[in-house]
Amino acid sequence: MNARLLTAFLCIAMAGSGCIIVDEEGGGGGRPSGPCCTSEPTQPTPQPQTKSDITFLWTFANVGAGRCEDVPDVKSIRITIPGEKLHNGGIYPCKTEGTDGIVLHDFVAGSYAYTLEALSYGDKVLYEASGKVQVNGNVRETVNLTPRGSPSSFAYLSWTFEENTSSNNPDCNQAGDTHVDVRIDGGPWTRYVCEKGLGNNQVSSIYLQPGDHIVEFVGVRVASGAESIYYYRKGALKTQAGSPIVSSYKLLAVGGMSLRWELLDGTAAKTCAQSGVTSMRINMQNLATKELVYGNDGDAQRCDGAPILYPFLRPGDYRVYVRGLNGTQVTYTNESDAPVLTVKAFVQKKDTDAVTLEARRK
């Protein structure tokens, strides 16, 4: 009698034992544990995974209100989610039941990469955006599509003005400003009518690569064909793909300086060539804050580049330094007798107003 039959016989003989036959092949000769047998543990029933919906809503960058009706060349939106098979190959109308978007069903919890492409009537990709969405329950993802081939981010920019005698929150008229010039990362300036970006109003930036940028604003008064710089602000801007950010900046009143220099060897004036000076470094120390406007190195200028205009200085008194360099060595300077110049708000200087700084041979 083999071990399996013997075990069955013994269990029958032990009335009311309620035992279960266990076949332990190759591991103990088939012997049951305990007096004759053991209970097999019950395996837990797998629970079904909860599935959720992803609602995609889309807009189009810098095109009217960014709605489907603002982009009549767009016929449909193609959605691609790696590893997922979507209905109709992932192609959906731009507008569904009055909504610029679509609801996709049956996603288990996890992170999903996606790409959205706006297709023309000839199936050409006109706009696109990519990103990731985290699913842990129903989720809504708002995506802004930018023209294909352009950088994939941009920002909505706005400005205010520092308080003055007219108001704690001046409007353009109270600030005396008619236009605001904007540039990003040292690129070309774009001019806007002041009210276009004031307060809750916004202007769109150029298309940008996602990441960190530097944005500059110059508040300008244009009157009778002449322009005067009244305000300035430099600030940081961080953009992200697929979703424009909104960023506001307070513009500060500024004035200007106009500077030139003279190289003196004793009492004799020297030209750049005669002195051996190859470049100049200009700096200003704000006497109220003790800060150097151009850090420790100063603003680099050509020796023969004077006069130089500095239009973006905050009102106040500044000690003004000039150094003449032969290569990297300072050979001329006014550091022992640097003059103090005053900057007034809204007052700019012209070439003809230039103050001469005397740099003497060390």
CSV table of C-alpha atoms in Angstrom, one decimal:
chain,number,residue,atom,x,y,z
A,1,MET,CA,0.0,0.0,0.0
A,2,ASN,CA,1.5,3.3,-1.0
A,3,ALA,CA,1.9,6.3,1.3
A,4,ARG,CA,-1.1,8.2,-0.2
A,5,LEU,CA,-3.5,5.3,0.2
A,6,LEU,CA,-2.2,4.5,3.8
A,7,THR,CA,-2.8,8.1,4.8
A,8,ALA,CA,-6.3,8.0,3.4
A,9,PHE,CA,-7.0,4.7,5.3
A,10,LEU,CA,-5.8,6.1,8.6
A,11,CYS,CA,-7.9,9.2,8.3
A,12,ILE,CA,-11.0,7.2,7.6
A,13,ALA,CA,-10.2,5.0,10.7
A,14,MET,CA,-10.0,8.1,12.9
A,15,ALA,CA,-13.7,9.0,12.9
A,16,GLY,CA,-14.5,12.7,13.1
A,17,SER,CA,-10.9,13.8,12.6
A,18,GLY,CA,-11.8,16.1,9.7
A,19,CYS,CA,-8.3,15.8,8.2
A,20,ILE,CA,-7.1,16.7,4.7
A,21,ILE,CA,-4.8,14.5,2.7
A,22,VAL,CA,-1.5,16.3,1.8
A,23,ASP,CA,0.8,14.9,-0.8
A,24,GLU,CA,4.4,16.1,0.0
A,25,GLU,CA,6.1,14.5,-3.0
A,26,GLY,CA,9.8,14.1,-2.8
A,27,GLY,CA,10.1,15.8,0.6
A,28,GLY,CA,9.3,13.5,3.5
A,29,GLY,CA,8.0,10.3,2.0
A,30,GLY,CA,4.5,11.8,1.9
A,31,ARG,CA,4.1,11.7,5.7
A,32,PRO,CA,1.4,14.0,7.1
A,33,SER,CA,2.3,16.1,10.1
A,34,GLY,CA,0.5,15.7,13.4
A,35,PRO,CA,-1.2,12.5,14.3
A,36,CYS,CA,-2.2,11.8,10.7
A,37,CYS,CA,-2.6,14.9,8.6
A,38,THR,CA,-2.5,18.7,8.4
A,39,SER,CA,-4.8,21.5,7.2
A,40,GLU,CA,-3.7,23.3,4.0
A,41,PRO,CA,-3.7,27.1,4.6
A,42,THR,CA,-6.4,29.0,2.7
A,43,GLN,CA,-5.0,31.3,-0.1
A,44,PRO,CA,-6.3,34.9,0.0
A,45,THR,CA,-8.6,35.7,-2.9
A,46,PRO,CA,-7.0,38.3,-5.2
A,47,GLN,CA,-8.7,41.6,-5.0
A,48,PRO,CA,-9.5,43.3,-8.3
A,49,GLN,CA,-7.5,46.5,-8.9
A,50,THR,CA,-9.4,49.7,-8.8
A,51,LYS,CA,-9.4,51.5,-12.2
A,52,SER,CA,-9.7,55.3,-12.6
A,53,ASP,CA,-10.3,57.8,-15.3
A,54,ILE,CA,-7.9,60.4,-16.8
A,55,THR,CA,-9.6,63.5,-18.1
A,56,PHE,CA,-7.5,65.4,-20.6
A,57,LEU,CA,-8.3,69.1,-21.2
A,58,TRP,CA,-6.4,71.0,-23.8
A,59,THR,CA,-5.7,74.6,-24.9
A,60,PHE,CA,-3.5,76.1,-27.6
A,61,ALA,CA,-0.7,78.4,-26.8
A,62,ASN,CA,-0.9,82.1,-27.8
A,63,VAL,CA,-3.9,81.6,-30.1
A,64,GLY,CA,-6.9,83.8,-29.1
A,65,ALA,CA,-8.5,82.2,-26.0
A,66,GLY,CA,-6.7,79.0,-26.8
A,67,ARG,CA,-9.9,77.1,-27.6
A,68,CYS,CA,-10.6,74.7,-30.4
A,69,GLU,CA,-12.6,77.3,-32.3
A,70,ASP,CA,-9.5,79.5,-32.3
A,71,VAL,CA,-7.6,76.9,-34.3
A,72,PRO,CA,-9.9,76.0,-37.2
A,73,ASP,CA,-7.0,74.1,-39.0
A,74,VAL,CA,-7.1,71.5,-36.2
A,75,LYS,CA,-9.3,68.5,-36.9
A,76,SER,CA,-8.5,66.1,-34.1
A,77,ILE,CA,-6.2,65.3,-31.2
A,78,ARG,CA,-4.1,62.2,-31.1
A,79,ILE,CA,-3.2,60.9,-27.6
A,80,THR,CA,-0.4,58.4,-27.1
A,81,ILE,CA,0.2,56.7,-23.8
A,82,PRO,CA,3.0,54.1,-24.1
A,83,GLY,CA,1.8,50.6,-23.1
A,84,GLU,CA,-1.9,51.5,-23.4
A,85,LYS,CA,-4.2,50.7,-26.2
A,86,LEU,CA,-6.7,53.6,-26.7
A,87,HIS,CA,-10.0,53.6,-28.5
A,88,ASN,CA,-9.8,54.6,-32.2
A,89,GLY,CA,-6.0,54.6,-32.1
A,90,GLY,CA,-6.1,57.5,-29.6
A,91,ILE,CA,-7.6,59.9,-32.1
A,92,TYR,CA,-10.4,62.1,-30.8
A,93,PRO,CA,-12.3,65.2,-31.9
A,94,CYS,CA,-10.9,68.5,-30.7
A,95,LYS,CA,-14.2,69.2,-29.0
A,96,THR,CA,-16.4,66.5,-27.4
A,97,GLU,CA,-19.9,67.4,-26.2
A,98,GLY,CA,-18.9,71.1,-25.9
A,99,THR,CA,-15.6,70.4,-24.1
A,100,ASP,CA,-12.1,70.8,-25.4
A,101,GLY,CA,-11.0,67.5,-24.0
A,102,ILE,CA,-11.7,63.8,-23.5
A,103,VAL,CA,-12.2,61.3,-20.7
A,104,LEU,CA,-10.2,58.1,-20.9
A,105,HIS,CA,-11.3,55.1,-18.7
A,106,ASP,CA,-9.8,52.1,-16.9
A,107,PHE,CA,-6.4,53.1,-15.7
A,108,VAL,CA,-4.9,51.3,-12.7
A,109,ALA,CA,-2.9,53.4,-10.2
A,110,GLY,CA,0.5,54.5,-11.5
A,111,SER,CA,2.5,57.0,-13.5
A,112,TYR,CA,1.7,57.4,-17.2
A,113,ALA,CA,3.7,59.4,-19.8
A,114,TYR,CA,1.6,60.9,-22.6
A,115,THR,CA,1.9,62.9,-25.8
A,116,LEU,CA,-0.8,65.0,-27.3
A,117,GLU,CA,-0.7,66.0,-31.0
A,118,ALA,CA,-3.2,68.3,-32.7
A,119,LEU,CA,-3.7,67.0,-36.3
A,120,SER,CA,-4.7,69.0,-39.4
A,121,TYR,CA,-7.3,67.8,-41.9
A,122,GLY,CA,-4.4,66.4,-43.8
A,123,ASP,CA,-3.1,64.6,-40.6
A,124,LYS,CA,-0.2,66.9,-40.2
A,125,VAL,CA,0.9,67.6,-36.6
A,126,LEU,CA,0.3,71.3,-35.9
A,127,TYR,CA,0.6,71.5,-32.1
A,128,GLU,CA,2.0,69.1,-29.5
A,129,ALA,CA,2.7,68.6,-25.8
A,130,SER,CA,4.1,65.9,-23.6
A,131,GLY,CA,4.1,65.2,-19.9
A,132,LYS,CA,3.4,62.7,-17.1
A,133,VAL,CA,0.3,62.1,-15.1
A,134,GLN,CA,0.0,60.3,-11.7
A,135,VAL,CA,-3.1,58.2,-11.4
A,136,ASN,CA,-4.5,57.3,-7.9
A,137,GLY,CA,-8.2,57.8,-8.4
A,138,ASN,CA,-9.8,59.9,-11.1
A,139,VAL,CA,-7.5,62.7,-12.3
A,140,ARG,CA,-7.8,65.8,-14.5
A,141,GLU,CA,-4.8,66.9,-16.6
A,142,THR,CA,-4.8,70.3,-18.3
A,143,VAL,CA,-2.4,70.5,-21.2
A,144,ASN,CA,-1.3,73.5,-23.3
A,145,LEU,CA,-0.1,72.6,-26.8
A,146,THR,CA,2.5,74.6,-28.5
A,147,PRO,CA,3.3,74.8,-32.3
A,148,ARG,CA,5.3,71.8,-33.4
A,149,GLY,CA,9.0,72.6,-33.8
A,150,SER,CA,8.8,75.5,-31.3
A,151,PRO,CA,10.0,75.4,-27.7
A,152,SER,CA,7.4,73.8,-25.5
A,153,SER,CA,6.8,76.4,-22.8
A,154,PHE,CA,5.8,80.0,-22.3
A,155,ALA,CA,4.5,82.3,-19.6
A,156,TYR,CA,1.8,84.9,-19.0
A,157,LEU,CA,3.5,88.0,-17.7
A,158,SER,CA,2.1,91.0,-15.9
A,159,TRP,CA,3.4,94.0,-14.0
A,160,THR,CA,2.6,96.6,-11.3
A,161,PHE,CA,4.4,99.8,-10.3
A,162,GLU,CA,5.9,100.7,-6.9
A,163,GLU,CA,4.0,103.1,-4.8
A,164,ASN,CA,4.4,106.9,-5.4
A,165,THR,CA,2.8,110.1,-4.2
A,166,SER,CA,-0.3,109.5,-6.3
A,167,SER,CA,-1.1,106.0,-5.2
A,168,ASN,CA,0.0,102.9,-3.2
A,169,ASN,CA,-0.8,100.9,-6.4
A,170,PRO,CA,-0.4,103.2,-9.3
A,171,ASP,CA,-2.0,102.6,-12.7
A,172,CYS,CA,-0.1,103.4,-15.8
A,173,ASN,CA,-1.2,107.0,-15.9
A,174,GLN,CA,-0.3,107.6,-12.2
A,175,ALA,CA,3.0,105.9,-12.8
A,176,GLY,CA,3.6,108.2,-15.8
A,177,ASP,CA,4.3,105.2,-18.0
A,178,THR,CA,2.9,104.6,-21.5
A,179,HIS,CA,4.7,101.4,-22.6
A,180,VAL,CA,6.6,98.4,-21.2
A,181,ASP,CA,9.4,96.7,-23.1
A,182,VAL,CA,10.1,93.1,-22.2
A,183,ARG,CA,12.9,90.7,-23.1
A,184,ILE,CA,13.9,87.3,-22.0
A,185,ASP,CA,17.4,85.9,-21.7
A,186,GLY,CA,18.9,88.9,-23.3
A,187,GLY,CA,16.9,88.4,-26.5
A,188,PRO,CA,15.1,91.1,-28.6
A,189,TRP,CA,12.8,93.6,-26.8
A,190,THR,CA,9.0,93.4,-27.3
A,191,ARG,CA,7.0,96.6,-26.7
A,192,TYR,CA,3.5,96.5,-25.1
A,193,VAL,CA,1.0,99.2,-24.3
A,194,CYS,CA,1.3,99.6,-20.5
A,195,GLU,CA,-2.3,98.7,-19.8
A,196,LYS,CA,-2.0,95.4,-21.7
A,197,GLY,CA,0.0,93.7,-18.9
A,198,LEU,CA,-1.0,95.8,-15.8
A,199,GLY,CA,-2.4,94.1,-12.7
A,200,ASN,CA,-4.8,91.3,-13.7
A,201,ASN,CA,-4.1,91.8,-17.4
A,202,GLN,CA,-1.4,89.5,-19.0
A,203,VAL,CA,0.8,89.3,-22.1
A,204,SER,CA,2.2,86.1,-23.5
A,205,SER,CA,6.0,85.6,-23.6
A,206,ILE,CA,7.8,84.1,-26.5
A,207,TYR,CA,8.0,80.3,-26.7
A,208,LEU,CA,10.7,79.1,-24.3
A,209,GLN,CA,12.6,75.9,-23.5
A,210,PRO,CA,11.3,74.6,-20.1
A,211,GLY,CA,13.5,75.7,-17.2
A,212,ASP,CA,15.0,78.8,-15.7
A,213,HIS,CA,15.1,82.2,-17.5
A,214,ILE,CA,15.8,85.9,-16.8
A,215,VAL,CA,13.2,88.4,-17.7
A,216,GLU,CA,13.6,92.2,-17.9
A,217,PHE,CA,11.1,95.0,-18.0
A,218,VAL,CA,11.6,98.6,-18.9
A,219,GLY,CA,8.8,101.1,-18.3
A,220,VAL,CA,8.9,103.9,-20.9
A,221,ARG,CA,7.1,107.1,-21.4
A,222,VAL,CA,6.6,108.1,-25.0
A,223,ALA,CA,5.5,111.7,-25.6
A,224,SER,CA,5.9,114.0,-28.6
A,225,GLY,CA,8.1,111.4,-30.4
A,226,ALA,CA,10.5,111.2,-27.5
A,227,GLU,CA,11.1,108.3,-25.1
A,228,SER,CA,12.1,108.4,-21.5
A,229,ILE,CA,13.0,105.4,-19.3
A,230,TYR,CA,11.1,105.6,-16.0
A,231,TYR,CA,11.1,102.0,-14.6
A,232,TYR,CA,13.1,98.8,-14.7
A,233,ARG,CA,13.0,95.3,-13.3
A,234,LYS,CA,15.0,92.2,-13.8
A,235,GLY,CA,13.6,88.9,-12.4
A,236,ALA,CA,13.7,85.2,-12.5
A,237,LEU,CA,11.3,83.1,-14.6
A,238,LYS,CA,10.8,79.4,-14.5
A,239,THR,CA,8.7,77.7,-17.2
A,240,GLN,CA,7.4,74.2,-17.6
A,241,ALA,CA,6.4,72.1,-20.7
A,242,GLY,CA,2.7,71.7,-21.4
A,243,SER,CA,1.4,74.3,-18.8
A,244,PRO,CA,2.0,78.0,-19.0
A,245,ILE,CA,2.8,79.8,-15.8
A,246,VAL,CA,1.6,83.2,-14.6
A,247,SER,CA,4.2,85.6,-13.2
A,248,SER,CA,3.9,89.2,-12.0
A,249,TYR,CA,6.7,91.7,-11.3
A,250,LYS,CA,6.8,95.1,-9.6
A,251,LEU,CA,8.6,97.7,-11.7
A,252,LEU,CA,10.9,100.1,-9.8
A,253,ALA,CA,11.6,103.8,-10.6
A,254,VAL,CA,15.1,104.4,-12.0
A,255,GLY,CA,17.4,107.1,-13.2
A,256,GLY,CA,20.7,107.2,-15.0
A,257,MET,CA,24.3,108.2,-15.3
A,258,SER,CA,26.5,109.1,-18.2
A,259,LEU,CA,30.3,108.4,-17.7
A,260,ARG,CA,33.5,108.9,-19.6
A,261,TRP,CA,37.1,108.6,-18.3
A,262,GLU,CA,40.6,110.1,-18.7
A,263,LEU,CA,43.8,108.2,-18.2
A,264,LEU,CA,46.4,110.3,-16.4
A,265,ASP,CA,50.1,109.5,-16.0
A,266,GLY,CA,51.1,112.2,-13.5
A,267,THR,CA,49.6,115.3,-15.2
A,268,ALA,CA,49.9,113.9,-18.7
A,269,ALA,CA,46.8,112.5,-20.4
A,270,LYS,CA,47.3,109.2,-22.2
A,271,THR,CA,45.4,107.5,-24.9
A,272,CYS,CA,44.4,103.9,-24.6
A,273,ALA,CA,47.3,102.9,-26.9
A,274,GLN,CA,49.8,105.1,-25.1
A,275,SER,CA,48.8,103.8,-21.6
A,276,GLY,CA,48.7,100.1,-22.7
A,277,VAL,CA,45.1,99.9,-21.2
A,278,THR,CA,43.2,97.2,-23.1
A,279,SER,CA,39.8,97.4,-21.2
A,280,MET,CA,38.0,99.3,-18.4
A,281,ARG,CA,35.9,98.2,-15.4
A,282,ILE,CA,33.2,100.5,-14.1
A,283,ASN,CA,31.4,100.1,-10.8
A,284,MET,CA,29.1,102.0,-8.5
A,285,GLN,CA,28.6,101.5,-4.8
A,286,ASN,CA,25.3,102.4,-3.4
A,287,LEU,CA,26.1,104.4,-0.3
A,288,ALA,CA,22.9,103.6,1.4
A,289,THR,CA,23.2,99.8,1.0
A,290,LYS,CA,27.0,99.5,0.5
A,291,GLU,CA,26.3,97.2,-2.4
A,292,LEU,CA,28.3,97.2,-5.6
A,293,VAL,CA,26.0,97.4,-8.6
A,294,TYR,CA,28.3,95.2,-10.7
A,295,GLY,CA,29.7,92.9,-8.0
A,296,ASN,CA,33.4,92.7,-7.4
A,297,ASP,CA,34.5,92.5,-11.0
A,298,GLY,CA,32.7,95.6,-12.3
A,299,ASP,CA,31.1,96.3,-15.7
A,300,ALA,CA,33.6,95.6,-18.6
A,301,GLN,CA,33.9,98.2,-21.3
A,302,ARG,CA,36.3,99.0,-24.1
A,303,CYS,CA,38.9,101.5,-23.3
A,304,ASP,CA,37.8,103.7,-26.2
A,305,GLY,CA,34.1,103.1,-25.7
A,306,ALA,CA,33.1,106.2,-23.7
A,307,PRO,CA,30.7,107.8,-23.0
A,308,ILE,CA,28.7,104.9,-21.4
A,309,LEU,CA,25.1,105.3,-20.3
A,310,TYR,CA,23.7,103.5,-17.2
A,311,PRO,CA,19.9,104.0,-17.4
A,312,PHE,CA,18.7,101.4,-14.9
A,313,LEU,CA,20.0,102.7,-11.5
A,314,ARG,CA,17.8,103.1,-8.4
A,315,PRO,CA,17.6,106.6,-7.0
A,316,GLY,CA,20.4,107.4,-4.5
A,317,ASP,CA,24.0,108.4,-4.0
A,318,TYR,CA,26.8,106.2,-5.6
A,319,ARG,CA,30.5,106.2,-5.3
A,320,VAL,CA,31.7,105.6,-8.8
A,321,TYR,CA,34.9,103.6,-9.5
A,322,VAL,CA,36.9,103.1,-12.7
A,323,ARG,CA,39.8,100.8,-13.4
A,324,GLY,CA,42.0,100.6,-16.5
A,325,LEU,CA,43.4,97.1,-17.2
A,326,ASN,CA,46.4,95.9,-19.1
A,327,GLY,CA,45.3,92.3,-19.7
A,328,THR,CA,44.3,91.3,-16.2
A,329,GLN,CA,46.4,93.8,-14.3
A,330,VAL,CA,45.0,97.0,-13.0
A,331,THR,CA,47.3,99.8,-14.1
A,332,TYR,CA,45.0,102.9,-13.8
A,333,THR,CA,42.4,103.6,-11.2
A,334,ASN,CA,40.5,106.3,-9.3
A,335,GLU,CA,39.9,104.2,-6.2
A,336,SER,CA,41.7,106.7,-3.9
A,337,ASP,CA,39.6,109.6,-5.1
A,338,ALA,CA,36.3,108.2,-6.5
A,339,PRO,CA,33.5,110.8,-6.8
A,340,VAL,CA,30.0,110.5,-5.5
A,341,LEU,CA,27.2,111.0,-8.0
A,342,THR,CA,23.5,111.3,-7.4
A,343,VAL,CA,20.8,109.4,-9.3
A,344,LYS,CA,17.3,110.9,-9.4
A,345,ALA,CA,14.2,108.9,-10.2
A,346,PHE,CA,12.9,109.5,-13.8
A,347,VAL,CA,16.0,111.6,-14.7
A,348,GLN,CA,18.1,110.1,-17.5
A,349,LYS,CA,21.4,111.4,-18.8
A,350,LYS,CA,22.6,111.8,-22.4
A,351,ASP,CA,26.1,111.5,-23.9
A,352,THR,CA,26.6,115.2,-23.5
A,353,ASP,CA,25.9,115.0,-19.8
A,354,ALA,CA,28.8,112.6,-19.2
A,355,VAL,CA,30.9,113.0,-16.1
A,356,THR,CA,34.6,112.5,-16.6
A,357,LEU,CA,36.3,110.0,-14.2
A,358,GLU,CA,40.1,110.5,-13.7
A,359,ALA,CA,42.0,107.2,-13.6
A,360,ARG,CA,45.6,107.7,-12.5
A,361,ARG,CA,48.5,105.4,-13.2
A,362,LYS,CA,49.2,103.1,-10.2
